[in-house]
mmCIF file of C-alpha atoms in Angstrom:
data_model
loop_
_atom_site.group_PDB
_atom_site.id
_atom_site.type_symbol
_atom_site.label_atom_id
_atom_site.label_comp_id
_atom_site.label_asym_id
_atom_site.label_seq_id
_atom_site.Cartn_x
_atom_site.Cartn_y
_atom_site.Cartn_z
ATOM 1 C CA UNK A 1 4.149 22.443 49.147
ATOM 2 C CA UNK A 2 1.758 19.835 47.404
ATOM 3 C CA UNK A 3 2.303 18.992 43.881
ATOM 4 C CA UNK A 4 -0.218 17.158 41.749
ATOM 5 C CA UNK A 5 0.630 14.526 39.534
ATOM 6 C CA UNK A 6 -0.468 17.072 36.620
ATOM 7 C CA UNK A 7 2.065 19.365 37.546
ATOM 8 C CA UNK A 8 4.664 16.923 38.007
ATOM 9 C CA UNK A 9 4.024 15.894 34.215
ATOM 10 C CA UNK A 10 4.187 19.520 32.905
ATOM 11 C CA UNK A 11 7.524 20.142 34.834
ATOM 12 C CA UNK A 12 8.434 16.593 32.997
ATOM 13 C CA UNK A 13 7.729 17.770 29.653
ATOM 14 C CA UNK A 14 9.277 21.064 30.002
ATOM 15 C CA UNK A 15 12.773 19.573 30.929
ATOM 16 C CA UNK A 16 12.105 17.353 27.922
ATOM 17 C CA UNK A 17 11.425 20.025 25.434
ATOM 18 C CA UNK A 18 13.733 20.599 22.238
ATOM 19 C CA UNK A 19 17.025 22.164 22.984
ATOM 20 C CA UNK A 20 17.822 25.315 20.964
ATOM 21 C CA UNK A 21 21.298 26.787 20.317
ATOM 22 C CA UNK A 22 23.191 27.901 23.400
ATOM 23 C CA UNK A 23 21.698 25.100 25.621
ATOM 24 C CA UNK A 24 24.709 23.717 25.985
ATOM 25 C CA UNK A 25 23.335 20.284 24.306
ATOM 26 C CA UNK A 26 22.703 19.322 20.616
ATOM 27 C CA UNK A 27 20.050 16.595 19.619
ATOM 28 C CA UNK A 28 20.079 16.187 15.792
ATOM 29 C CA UNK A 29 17.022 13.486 16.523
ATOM 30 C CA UNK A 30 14.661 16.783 17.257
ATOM 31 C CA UNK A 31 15.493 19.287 14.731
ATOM 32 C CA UNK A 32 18.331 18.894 12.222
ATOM 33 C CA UNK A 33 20.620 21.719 10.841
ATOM 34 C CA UNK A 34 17.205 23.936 9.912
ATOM 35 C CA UNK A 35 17.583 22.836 6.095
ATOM 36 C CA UNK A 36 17.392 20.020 3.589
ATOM 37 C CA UNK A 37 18.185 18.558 0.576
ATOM 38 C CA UNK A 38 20.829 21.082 -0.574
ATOM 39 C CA UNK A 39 22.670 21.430 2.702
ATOM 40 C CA UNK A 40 20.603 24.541 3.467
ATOM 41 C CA UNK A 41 20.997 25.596 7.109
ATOM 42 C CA UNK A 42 19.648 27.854 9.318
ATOM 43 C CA UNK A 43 20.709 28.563 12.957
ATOM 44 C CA UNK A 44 18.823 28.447 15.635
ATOM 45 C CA UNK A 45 19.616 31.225 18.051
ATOM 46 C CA UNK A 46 18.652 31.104 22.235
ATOM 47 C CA UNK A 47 16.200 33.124 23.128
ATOM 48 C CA UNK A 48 17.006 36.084 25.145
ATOM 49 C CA UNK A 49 16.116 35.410 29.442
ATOM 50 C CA UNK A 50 12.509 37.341 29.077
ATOM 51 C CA UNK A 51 11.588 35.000 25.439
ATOM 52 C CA UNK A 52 12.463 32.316 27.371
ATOM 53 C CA UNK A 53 10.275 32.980 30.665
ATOM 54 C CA UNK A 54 7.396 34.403 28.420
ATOM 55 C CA UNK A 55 7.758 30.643 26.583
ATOM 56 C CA UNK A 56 8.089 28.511 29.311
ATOM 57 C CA UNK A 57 4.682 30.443 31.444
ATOM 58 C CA UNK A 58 2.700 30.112 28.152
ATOM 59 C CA UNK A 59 3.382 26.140 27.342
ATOM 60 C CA UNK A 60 3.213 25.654 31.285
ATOM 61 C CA UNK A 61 -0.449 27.498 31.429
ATOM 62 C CA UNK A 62 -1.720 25.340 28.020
ATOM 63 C CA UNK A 63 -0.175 21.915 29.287
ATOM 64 C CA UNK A 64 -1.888 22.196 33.019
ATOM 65 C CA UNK A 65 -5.035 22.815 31.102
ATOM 66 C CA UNK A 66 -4.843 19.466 29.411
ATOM 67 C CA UNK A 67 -6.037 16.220 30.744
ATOM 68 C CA UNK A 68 -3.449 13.970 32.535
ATOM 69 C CA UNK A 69 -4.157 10.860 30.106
ATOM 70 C CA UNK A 70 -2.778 13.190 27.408
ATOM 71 C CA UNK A 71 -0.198 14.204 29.209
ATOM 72 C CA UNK A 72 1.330 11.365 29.600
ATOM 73 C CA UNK A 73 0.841 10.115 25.886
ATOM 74 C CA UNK A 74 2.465 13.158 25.023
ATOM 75 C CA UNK A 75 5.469 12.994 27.408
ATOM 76 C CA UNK A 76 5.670 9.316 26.254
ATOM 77 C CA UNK A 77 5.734 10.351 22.746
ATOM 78 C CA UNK A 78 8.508 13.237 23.388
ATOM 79 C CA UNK A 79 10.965 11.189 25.790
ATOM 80 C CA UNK A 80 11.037 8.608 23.404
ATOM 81 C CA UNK A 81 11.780 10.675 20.420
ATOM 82 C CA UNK A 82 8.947 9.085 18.602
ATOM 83 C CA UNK A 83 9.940 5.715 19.492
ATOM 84 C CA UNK A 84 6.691 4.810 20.966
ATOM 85 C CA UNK A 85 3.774 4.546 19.460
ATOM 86 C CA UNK A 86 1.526 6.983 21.199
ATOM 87 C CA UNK A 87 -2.407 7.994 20.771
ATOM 88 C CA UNK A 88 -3.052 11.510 18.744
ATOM 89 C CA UNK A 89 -3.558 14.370 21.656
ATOM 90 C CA UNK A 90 -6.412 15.799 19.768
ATOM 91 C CA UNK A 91 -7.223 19.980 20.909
ATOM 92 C CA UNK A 92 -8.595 22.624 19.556
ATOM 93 C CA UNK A 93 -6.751 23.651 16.568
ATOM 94 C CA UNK A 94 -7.892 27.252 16.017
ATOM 95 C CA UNK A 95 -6.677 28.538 19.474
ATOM 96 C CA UNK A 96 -3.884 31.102 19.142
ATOM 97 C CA UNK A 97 -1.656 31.897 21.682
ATOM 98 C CA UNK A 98 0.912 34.980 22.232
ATOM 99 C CA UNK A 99 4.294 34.733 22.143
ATOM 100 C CA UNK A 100 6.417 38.007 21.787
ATOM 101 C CA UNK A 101 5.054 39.586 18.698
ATOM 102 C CA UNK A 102 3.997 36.930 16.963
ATOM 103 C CA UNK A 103 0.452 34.494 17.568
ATOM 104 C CA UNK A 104 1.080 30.972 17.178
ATOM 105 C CA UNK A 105 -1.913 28.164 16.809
ATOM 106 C CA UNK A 106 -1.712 25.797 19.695
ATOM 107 C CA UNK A 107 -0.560 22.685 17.190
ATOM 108 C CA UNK A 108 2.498 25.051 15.967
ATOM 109 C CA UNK A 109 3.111 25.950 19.166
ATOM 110 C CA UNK A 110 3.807 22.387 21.024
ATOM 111 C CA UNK A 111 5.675 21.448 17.693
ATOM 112 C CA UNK A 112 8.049 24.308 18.138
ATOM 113 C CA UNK A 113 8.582 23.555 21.986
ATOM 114 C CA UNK A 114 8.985 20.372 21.696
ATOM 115 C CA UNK A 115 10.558 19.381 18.159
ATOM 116 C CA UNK A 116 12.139 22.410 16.157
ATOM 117 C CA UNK A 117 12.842 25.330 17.550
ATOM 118 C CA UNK A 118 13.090 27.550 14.494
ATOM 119 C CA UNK A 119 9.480 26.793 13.441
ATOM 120 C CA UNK A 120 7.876 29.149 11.859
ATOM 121 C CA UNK A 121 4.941 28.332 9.856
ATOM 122 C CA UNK A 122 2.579 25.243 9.260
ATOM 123 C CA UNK A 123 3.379 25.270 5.455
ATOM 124 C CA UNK A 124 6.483 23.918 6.567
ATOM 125 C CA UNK A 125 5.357 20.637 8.102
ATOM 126 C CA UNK A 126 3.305 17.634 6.783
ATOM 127 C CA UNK A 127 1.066 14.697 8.876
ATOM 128 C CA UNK A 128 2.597 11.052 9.475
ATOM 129 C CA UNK A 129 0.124 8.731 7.569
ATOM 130 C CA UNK A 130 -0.589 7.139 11.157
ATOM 131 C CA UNK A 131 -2.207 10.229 12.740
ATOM 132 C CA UNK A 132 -6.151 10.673 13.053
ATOM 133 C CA UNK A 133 -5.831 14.218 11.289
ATOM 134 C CA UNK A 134 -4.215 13.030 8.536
ATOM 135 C CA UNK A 135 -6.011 13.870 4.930
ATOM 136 C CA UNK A 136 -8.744 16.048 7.698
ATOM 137 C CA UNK A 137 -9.502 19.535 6.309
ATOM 138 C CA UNK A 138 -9.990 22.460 8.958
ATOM 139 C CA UNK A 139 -11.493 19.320 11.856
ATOM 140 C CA UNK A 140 -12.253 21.008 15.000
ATOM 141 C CA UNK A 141 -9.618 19.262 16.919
ATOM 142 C CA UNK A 142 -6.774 18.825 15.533
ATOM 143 C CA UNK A 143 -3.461 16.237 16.948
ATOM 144 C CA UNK A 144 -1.050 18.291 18.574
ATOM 145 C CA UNK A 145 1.065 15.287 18.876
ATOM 146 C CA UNK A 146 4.715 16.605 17.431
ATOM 147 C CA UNK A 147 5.996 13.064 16.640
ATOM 148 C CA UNK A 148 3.016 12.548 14.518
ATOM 149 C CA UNK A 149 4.378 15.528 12.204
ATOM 150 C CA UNK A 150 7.450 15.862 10.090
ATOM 151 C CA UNK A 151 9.289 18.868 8.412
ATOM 152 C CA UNK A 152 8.943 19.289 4.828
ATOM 153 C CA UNK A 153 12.026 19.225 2.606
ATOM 154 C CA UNK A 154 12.274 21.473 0.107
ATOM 155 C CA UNK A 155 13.887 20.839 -2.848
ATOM 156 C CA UNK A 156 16.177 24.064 -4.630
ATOM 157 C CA UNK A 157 15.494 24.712 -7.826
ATOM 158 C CA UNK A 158 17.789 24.865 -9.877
ATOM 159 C CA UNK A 159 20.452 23.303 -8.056
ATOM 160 C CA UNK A 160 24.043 24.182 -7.778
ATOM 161 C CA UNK A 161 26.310 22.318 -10.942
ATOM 162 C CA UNK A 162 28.570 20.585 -8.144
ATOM 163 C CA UNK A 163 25.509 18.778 -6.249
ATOM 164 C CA UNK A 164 25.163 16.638 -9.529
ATOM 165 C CA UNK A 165 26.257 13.044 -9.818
ATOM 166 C CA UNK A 166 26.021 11.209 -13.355
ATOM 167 C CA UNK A 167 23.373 8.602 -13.314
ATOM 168 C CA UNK A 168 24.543 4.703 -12.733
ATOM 169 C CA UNK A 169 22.765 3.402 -15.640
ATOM 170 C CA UNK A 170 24.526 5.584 -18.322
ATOM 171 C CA UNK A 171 27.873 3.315 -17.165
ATOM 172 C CA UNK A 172 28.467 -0.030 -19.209
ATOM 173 C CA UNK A 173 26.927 -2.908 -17.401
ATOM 174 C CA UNK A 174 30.545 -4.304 -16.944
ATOM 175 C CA UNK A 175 32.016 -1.136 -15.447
ATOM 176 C CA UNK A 176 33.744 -2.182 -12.266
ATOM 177 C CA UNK A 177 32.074 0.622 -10.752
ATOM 178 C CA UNK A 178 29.036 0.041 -11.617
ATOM 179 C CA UNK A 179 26.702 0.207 -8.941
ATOM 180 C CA UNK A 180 25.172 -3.158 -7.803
ATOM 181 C CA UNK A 181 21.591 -3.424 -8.469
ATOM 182 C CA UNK A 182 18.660 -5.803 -7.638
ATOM 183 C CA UNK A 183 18.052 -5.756 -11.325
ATOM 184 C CA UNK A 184 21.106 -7.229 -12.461
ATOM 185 C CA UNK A 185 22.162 -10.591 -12.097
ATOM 186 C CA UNK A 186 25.023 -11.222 -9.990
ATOM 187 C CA UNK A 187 28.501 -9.428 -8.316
ATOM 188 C CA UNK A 188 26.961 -9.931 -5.051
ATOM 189 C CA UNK A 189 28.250 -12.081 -2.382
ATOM 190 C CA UNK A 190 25.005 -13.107 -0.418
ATOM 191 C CA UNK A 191 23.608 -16.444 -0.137
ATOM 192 C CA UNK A 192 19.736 -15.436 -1.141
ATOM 193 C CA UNK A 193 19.062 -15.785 -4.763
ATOM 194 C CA UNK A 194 20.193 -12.683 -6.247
ATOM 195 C CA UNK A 195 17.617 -10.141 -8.774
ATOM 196 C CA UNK A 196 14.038 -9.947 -9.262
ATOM 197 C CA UNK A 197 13.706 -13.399 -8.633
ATOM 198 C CA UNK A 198 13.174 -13.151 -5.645
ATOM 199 C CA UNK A 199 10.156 -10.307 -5.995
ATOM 200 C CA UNK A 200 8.912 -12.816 -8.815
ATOM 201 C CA UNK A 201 8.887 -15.707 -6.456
ATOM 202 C CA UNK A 202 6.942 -13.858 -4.194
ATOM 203 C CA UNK A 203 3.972 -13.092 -6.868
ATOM 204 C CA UNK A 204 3.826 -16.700 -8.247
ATOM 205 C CA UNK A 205 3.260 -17.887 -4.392
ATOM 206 C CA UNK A 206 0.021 -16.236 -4.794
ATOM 207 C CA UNK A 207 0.503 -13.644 -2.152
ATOM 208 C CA UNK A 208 -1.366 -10.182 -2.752
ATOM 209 C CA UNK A 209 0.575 -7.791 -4.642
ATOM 210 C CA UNK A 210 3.686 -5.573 -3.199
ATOM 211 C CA UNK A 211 3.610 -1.859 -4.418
ATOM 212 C CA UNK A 212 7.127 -2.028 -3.625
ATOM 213 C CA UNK A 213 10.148 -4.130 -2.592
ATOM 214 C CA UNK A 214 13.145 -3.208 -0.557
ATOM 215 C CA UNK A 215 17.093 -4.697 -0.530
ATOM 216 C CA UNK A 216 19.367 -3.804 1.999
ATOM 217 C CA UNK A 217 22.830 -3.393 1.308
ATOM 218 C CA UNK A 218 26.226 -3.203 2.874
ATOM 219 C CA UNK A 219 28.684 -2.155 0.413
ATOM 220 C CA UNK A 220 28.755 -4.293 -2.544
ATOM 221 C CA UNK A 221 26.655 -7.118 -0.529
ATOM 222 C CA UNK A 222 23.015 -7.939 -0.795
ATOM 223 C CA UNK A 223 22.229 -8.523 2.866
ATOM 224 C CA UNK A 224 19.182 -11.083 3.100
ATOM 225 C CA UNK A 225 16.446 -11.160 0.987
ATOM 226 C CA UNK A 226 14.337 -8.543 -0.713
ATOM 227 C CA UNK A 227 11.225 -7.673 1.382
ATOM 228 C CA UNK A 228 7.975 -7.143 -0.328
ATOM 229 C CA UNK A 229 5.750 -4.347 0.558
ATOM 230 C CA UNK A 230 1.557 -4.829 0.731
ATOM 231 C CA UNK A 231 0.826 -2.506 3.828
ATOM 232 C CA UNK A 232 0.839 1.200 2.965
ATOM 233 C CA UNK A 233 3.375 2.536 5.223
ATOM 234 C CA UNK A 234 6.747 0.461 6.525
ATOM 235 C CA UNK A 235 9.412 1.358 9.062
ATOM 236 C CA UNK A 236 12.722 -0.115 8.285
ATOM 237 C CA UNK A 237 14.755 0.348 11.527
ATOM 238 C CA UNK A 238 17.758 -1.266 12.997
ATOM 239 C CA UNK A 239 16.842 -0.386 16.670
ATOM 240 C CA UNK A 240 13.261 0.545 17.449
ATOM 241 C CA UNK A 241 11.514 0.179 20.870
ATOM 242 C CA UNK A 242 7.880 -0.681 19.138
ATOM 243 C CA UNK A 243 9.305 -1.541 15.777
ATOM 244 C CA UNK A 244 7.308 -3.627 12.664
ATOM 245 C CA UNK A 245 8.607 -3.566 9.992
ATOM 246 C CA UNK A 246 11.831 -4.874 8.383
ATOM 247 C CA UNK A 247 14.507 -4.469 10.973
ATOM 248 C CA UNK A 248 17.975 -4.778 9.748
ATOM 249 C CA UNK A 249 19.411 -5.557 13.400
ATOM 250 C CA UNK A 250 17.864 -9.218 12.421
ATOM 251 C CA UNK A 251 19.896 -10.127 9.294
ATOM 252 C CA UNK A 252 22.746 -11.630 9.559
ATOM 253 C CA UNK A 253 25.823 -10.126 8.074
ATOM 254 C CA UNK A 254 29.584 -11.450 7.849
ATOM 255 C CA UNK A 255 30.460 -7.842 6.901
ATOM 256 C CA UNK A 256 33.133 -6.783 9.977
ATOM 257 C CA UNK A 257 34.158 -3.389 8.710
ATOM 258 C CA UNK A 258 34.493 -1.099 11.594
ATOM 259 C CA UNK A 259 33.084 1.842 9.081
ATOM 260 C CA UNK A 260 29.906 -0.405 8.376
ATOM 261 C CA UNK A 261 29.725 -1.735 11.650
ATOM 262 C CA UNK A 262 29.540 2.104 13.192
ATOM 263 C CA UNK A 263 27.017 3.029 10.393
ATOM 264 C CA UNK A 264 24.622 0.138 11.277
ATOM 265 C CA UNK A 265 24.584 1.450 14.629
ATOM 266 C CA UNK A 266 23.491 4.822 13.556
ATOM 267 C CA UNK A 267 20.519 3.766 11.791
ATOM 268 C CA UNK A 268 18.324 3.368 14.898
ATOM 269 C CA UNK A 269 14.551 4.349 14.144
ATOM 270 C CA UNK A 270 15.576 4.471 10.446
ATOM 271 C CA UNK A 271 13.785 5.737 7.725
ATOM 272 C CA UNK A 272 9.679 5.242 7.256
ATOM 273 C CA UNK A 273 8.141 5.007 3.916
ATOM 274 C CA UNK A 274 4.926 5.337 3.075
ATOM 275 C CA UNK A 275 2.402 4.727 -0.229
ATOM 276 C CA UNK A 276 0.369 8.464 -0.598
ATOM 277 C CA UNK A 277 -2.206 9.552 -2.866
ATOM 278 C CA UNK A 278 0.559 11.786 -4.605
ATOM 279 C CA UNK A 279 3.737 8.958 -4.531
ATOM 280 C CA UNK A 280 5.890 7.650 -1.963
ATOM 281 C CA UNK A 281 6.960 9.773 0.803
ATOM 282 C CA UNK A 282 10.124 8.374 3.071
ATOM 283 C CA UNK A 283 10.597 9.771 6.616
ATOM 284 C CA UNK A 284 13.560 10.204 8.339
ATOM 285 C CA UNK A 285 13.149 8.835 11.692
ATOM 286 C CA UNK A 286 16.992 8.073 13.082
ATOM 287 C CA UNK A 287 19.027 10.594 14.570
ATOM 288 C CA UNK A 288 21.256 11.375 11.518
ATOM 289 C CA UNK A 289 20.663 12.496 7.733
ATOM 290 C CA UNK A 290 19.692 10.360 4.971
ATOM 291 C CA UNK A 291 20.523 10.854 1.234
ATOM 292 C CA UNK A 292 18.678 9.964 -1.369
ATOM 293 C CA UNK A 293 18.654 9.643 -5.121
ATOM 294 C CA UNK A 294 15.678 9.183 -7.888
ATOM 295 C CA UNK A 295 14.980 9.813 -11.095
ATOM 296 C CA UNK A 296 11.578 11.931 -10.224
ATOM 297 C CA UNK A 297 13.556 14.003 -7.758
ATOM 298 C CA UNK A 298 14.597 15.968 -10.763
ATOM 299 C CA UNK A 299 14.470 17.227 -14.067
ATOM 300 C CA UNK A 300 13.227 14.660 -16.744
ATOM 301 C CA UNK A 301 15.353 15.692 -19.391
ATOM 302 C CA UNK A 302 18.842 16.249 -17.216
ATOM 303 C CA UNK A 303 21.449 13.490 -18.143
ATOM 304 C CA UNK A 304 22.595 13.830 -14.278
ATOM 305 C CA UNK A 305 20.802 12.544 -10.797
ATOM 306 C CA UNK A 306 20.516 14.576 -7.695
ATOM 307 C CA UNK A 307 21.988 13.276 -4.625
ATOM 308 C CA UNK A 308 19.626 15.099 -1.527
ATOM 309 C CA UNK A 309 20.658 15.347 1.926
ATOM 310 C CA UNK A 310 17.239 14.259 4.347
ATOM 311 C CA UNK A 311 17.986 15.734 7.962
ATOM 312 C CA UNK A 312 16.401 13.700 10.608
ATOM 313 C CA UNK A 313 12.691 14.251 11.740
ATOM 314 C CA UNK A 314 12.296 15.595 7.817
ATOM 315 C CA UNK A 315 10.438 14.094 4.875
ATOM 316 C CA UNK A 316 10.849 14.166 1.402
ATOM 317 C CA UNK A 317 8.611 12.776 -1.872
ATOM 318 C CA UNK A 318 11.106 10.315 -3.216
ATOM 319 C CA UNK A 319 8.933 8.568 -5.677
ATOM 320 C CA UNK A 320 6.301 10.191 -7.904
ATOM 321 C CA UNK A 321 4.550 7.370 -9.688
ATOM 322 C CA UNK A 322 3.195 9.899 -12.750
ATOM 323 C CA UNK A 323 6.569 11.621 -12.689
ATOM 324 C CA UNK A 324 8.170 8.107 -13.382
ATOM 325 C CA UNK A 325 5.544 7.122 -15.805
ATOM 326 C CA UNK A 326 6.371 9.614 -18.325
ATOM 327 C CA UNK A 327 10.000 9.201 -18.094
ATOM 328 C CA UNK A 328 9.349 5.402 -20.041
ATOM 329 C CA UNK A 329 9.630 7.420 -23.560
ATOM 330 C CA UNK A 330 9.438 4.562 -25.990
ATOM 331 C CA UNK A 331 12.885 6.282 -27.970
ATOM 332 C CA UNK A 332 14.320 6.654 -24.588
ATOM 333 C CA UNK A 333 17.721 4.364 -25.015
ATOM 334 C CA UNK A 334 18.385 4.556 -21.529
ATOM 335 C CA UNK A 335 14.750 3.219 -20.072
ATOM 336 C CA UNK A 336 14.750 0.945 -22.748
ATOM 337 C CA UNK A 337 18.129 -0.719 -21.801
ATOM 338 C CA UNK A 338 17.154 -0.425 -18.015
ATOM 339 C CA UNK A 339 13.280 0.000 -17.640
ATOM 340 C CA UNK A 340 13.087 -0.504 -14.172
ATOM 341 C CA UNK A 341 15.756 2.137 -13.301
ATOM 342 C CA UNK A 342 12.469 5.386 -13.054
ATOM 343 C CA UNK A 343 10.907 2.817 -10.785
ATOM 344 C CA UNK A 344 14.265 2.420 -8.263
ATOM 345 C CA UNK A 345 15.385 4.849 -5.234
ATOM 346 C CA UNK A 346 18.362 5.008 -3.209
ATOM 347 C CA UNK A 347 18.810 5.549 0.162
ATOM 348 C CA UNK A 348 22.345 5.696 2.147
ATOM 349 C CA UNK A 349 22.223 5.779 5.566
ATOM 350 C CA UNK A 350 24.908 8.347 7.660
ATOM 351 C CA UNK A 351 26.992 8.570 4.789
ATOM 352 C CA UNK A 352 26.697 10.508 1.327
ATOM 353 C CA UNK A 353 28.069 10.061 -1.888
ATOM 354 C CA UNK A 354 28.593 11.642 -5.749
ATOM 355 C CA UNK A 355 30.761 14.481 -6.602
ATOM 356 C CA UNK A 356 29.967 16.448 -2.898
ATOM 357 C CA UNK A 357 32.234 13.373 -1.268
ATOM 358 C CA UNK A 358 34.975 10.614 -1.307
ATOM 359 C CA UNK A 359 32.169 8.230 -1.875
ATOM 360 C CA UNK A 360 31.847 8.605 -6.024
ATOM 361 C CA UNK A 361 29.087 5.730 -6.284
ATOM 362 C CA UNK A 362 26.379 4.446 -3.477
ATOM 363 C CA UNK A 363 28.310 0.851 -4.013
ATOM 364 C CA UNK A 364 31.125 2.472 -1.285
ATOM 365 C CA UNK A 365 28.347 3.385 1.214
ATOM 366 C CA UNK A 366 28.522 1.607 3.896
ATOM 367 C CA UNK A 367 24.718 0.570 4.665
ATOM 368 C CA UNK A 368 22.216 1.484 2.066
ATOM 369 C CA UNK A 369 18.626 0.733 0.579
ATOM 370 C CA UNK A 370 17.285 0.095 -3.020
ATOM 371 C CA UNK A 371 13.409 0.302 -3.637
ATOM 372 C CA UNK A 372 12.128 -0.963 -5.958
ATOM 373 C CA UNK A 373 8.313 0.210 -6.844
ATOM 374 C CA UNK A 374 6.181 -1.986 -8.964
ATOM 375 C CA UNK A 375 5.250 -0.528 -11.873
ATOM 376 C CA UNK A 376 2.816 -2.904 -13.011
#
């Protein structure tokens, strides 16, 4: 029998979609564990033989009706997990389709066949910064691209006693577990000038101004220099197939612990972050959660920090620059000492630490970011 080329790419796409419980298979790049931040999880059952039919007729009827150049942007974007850099596929957004008991738009629809499974509502997903819909209220057509979309992590409120990890800067400077920091002055055993010299350096050269600058860590080691931010959004990726952005695979490290050395090749796509209207939003791209810690993640008057678990293809609001703003209380001993510490987040890669692990302070992680926003 005679296939088209059309049909060919739907049957593609359909193989390609985003396994679900019970298929025998497990991709943590496509959905993660169902929850966020607090370790929340919800399982993600098979459907049941007729589900499954009724699902794979419906997306097979709405992908033959679409044209072949956006099929193949679209299988591009979904058998590379995102890796590519692919066009929007812009549709009609207020088409609703029927799928059991329950009516699905067709956006929500391709993001549940093809990214996470247990998807349920649009309230639970927010726009990548590089789609055309982005910031568009109620457009006509709407990008049904489901790598330019990321689930929403939702932060539990209040959280449970043992998720809480003291904050670094309430330690003496000379602890020996202190946590190593951009902002201090040495204990590091790279060869690029250590501090905010380095940031300084960069705004006396006369270069336009960085809303934010990043260090990468391994351990206790500074690894290269810090890397100033001007561009709104950055990637910062070990192993990326269109990557631009600061890619860690390109600094050169004398670290040759096995531990790091397995992390490092974990962090693939890495992490994206990204300069909104409302703060700084950081998007977990690589195949395996991120954790992350800052001081407008949580409750300006606690004494403790949050540690929160990012699942991959999730984002999170790491830095809110009002939130941070009113934490620099002029009697505030701890700002005061440290003023730059509002302005700082952490973010471990693979492995967690704080009172939840072996790992008591980010220092023991094996590959891990400091940002550093500009508060000027």
């Amino acid at each position: 029998m005679f296939r088209t080329k059309r049909s060919g790419l739907v049957r593609r796409l359909w193989r390609s979609r985003a396994p679900v419980e019970g298929d025998g298979e497990t991709d943590t790049r496509t959905h993660g564990s169902g929850g966020c931040c607090m370790g929340k999880s919800t399982k993600v059952s098979k459907s049941n033989p007729g589900t499954e039919a009724e699902l794979k007729a419906l997306t097979h009827s709405i992908l033959k009706k679409i044209k072949e150049k956006q099929l193949e942007a679209l299988l591009q974007a979904v058998e590379s997990k995102g890796g590519a850099r692919t066009h929007c596929l812009l549709l009609p957004g207020k088409v609703d389709s029927k799928l059991g008991q329950h009516s699905y738009s067709l956006p929500l629809l391709l993001y549940k066949v093809f990214r996470w499974p247990d998807l349920r509502h649009s309230s639970e997903l927010k726009r990548l910064s590089c789609c055309e819909s982005y910031g568009k209220i109620n457009p006509e057509l709407v990008c049904c691209n489901p790598h330019h979309m990321s689930r929403l992590c939702e932060l539990e409120s209040p959280p449970p006693p043992y998720s809480r990890y003291p904050m670094d800067f309430l330690k003496p400077p000379d602890s020996p577990d202190s946590v190593p920091s951009s902002t201090e002055t040495g204990g590091t055993n790279c060869s690029a000038p250590v501090g905010l010299s380095d940031s300084q350096a960069l705004q006396e050269s006369g270069e336009r101004a960085h809303w934010c600058v990043v260090a990468y860590w391994e351990e206790k080691t500074r690894v290269g220099r810090l890397y100033s931010v001007q561009e709104p959004s950055l990637d910062i990726f070990y192993d990326l197939p269109q990557g631009n952005g600061f890619c860690l695979g390109q600094l050169s490290s004398d670290n040759k612990s096995q531990l790091v050395q397995m992390v490092r090749s974990k962090i693939g796509y890495g992490v994206q972050l990204t300069r909104e209207r409302d703060g700084v939003w950081v998007y977990n791209r690589s195949r395996y959660p991120i954790f992350i810690k800052s001081a407008t993640l949580d409750n300006p008057d606690s004494r403790t920090l949050l540690v929160h678990k990012v699942f991959p293809g999730f984002s999170i609001k790491a830095f809110d620059y009002q939130k941070a703003h009113s934490l620099r209380r002029p009697n505030d001993h701890e700002f005061t000492q440290q003023p730059r510490t509002g302005f700082t987040v952490q973010i471990s890669f693979v492995k967690g630490w704080g009172q939840c692990y072996t790992r008591q302070f980010i220092s023991s992680c094996p590959c891990w970011l400091e940002v550093i926003f500009n508060n000027r």
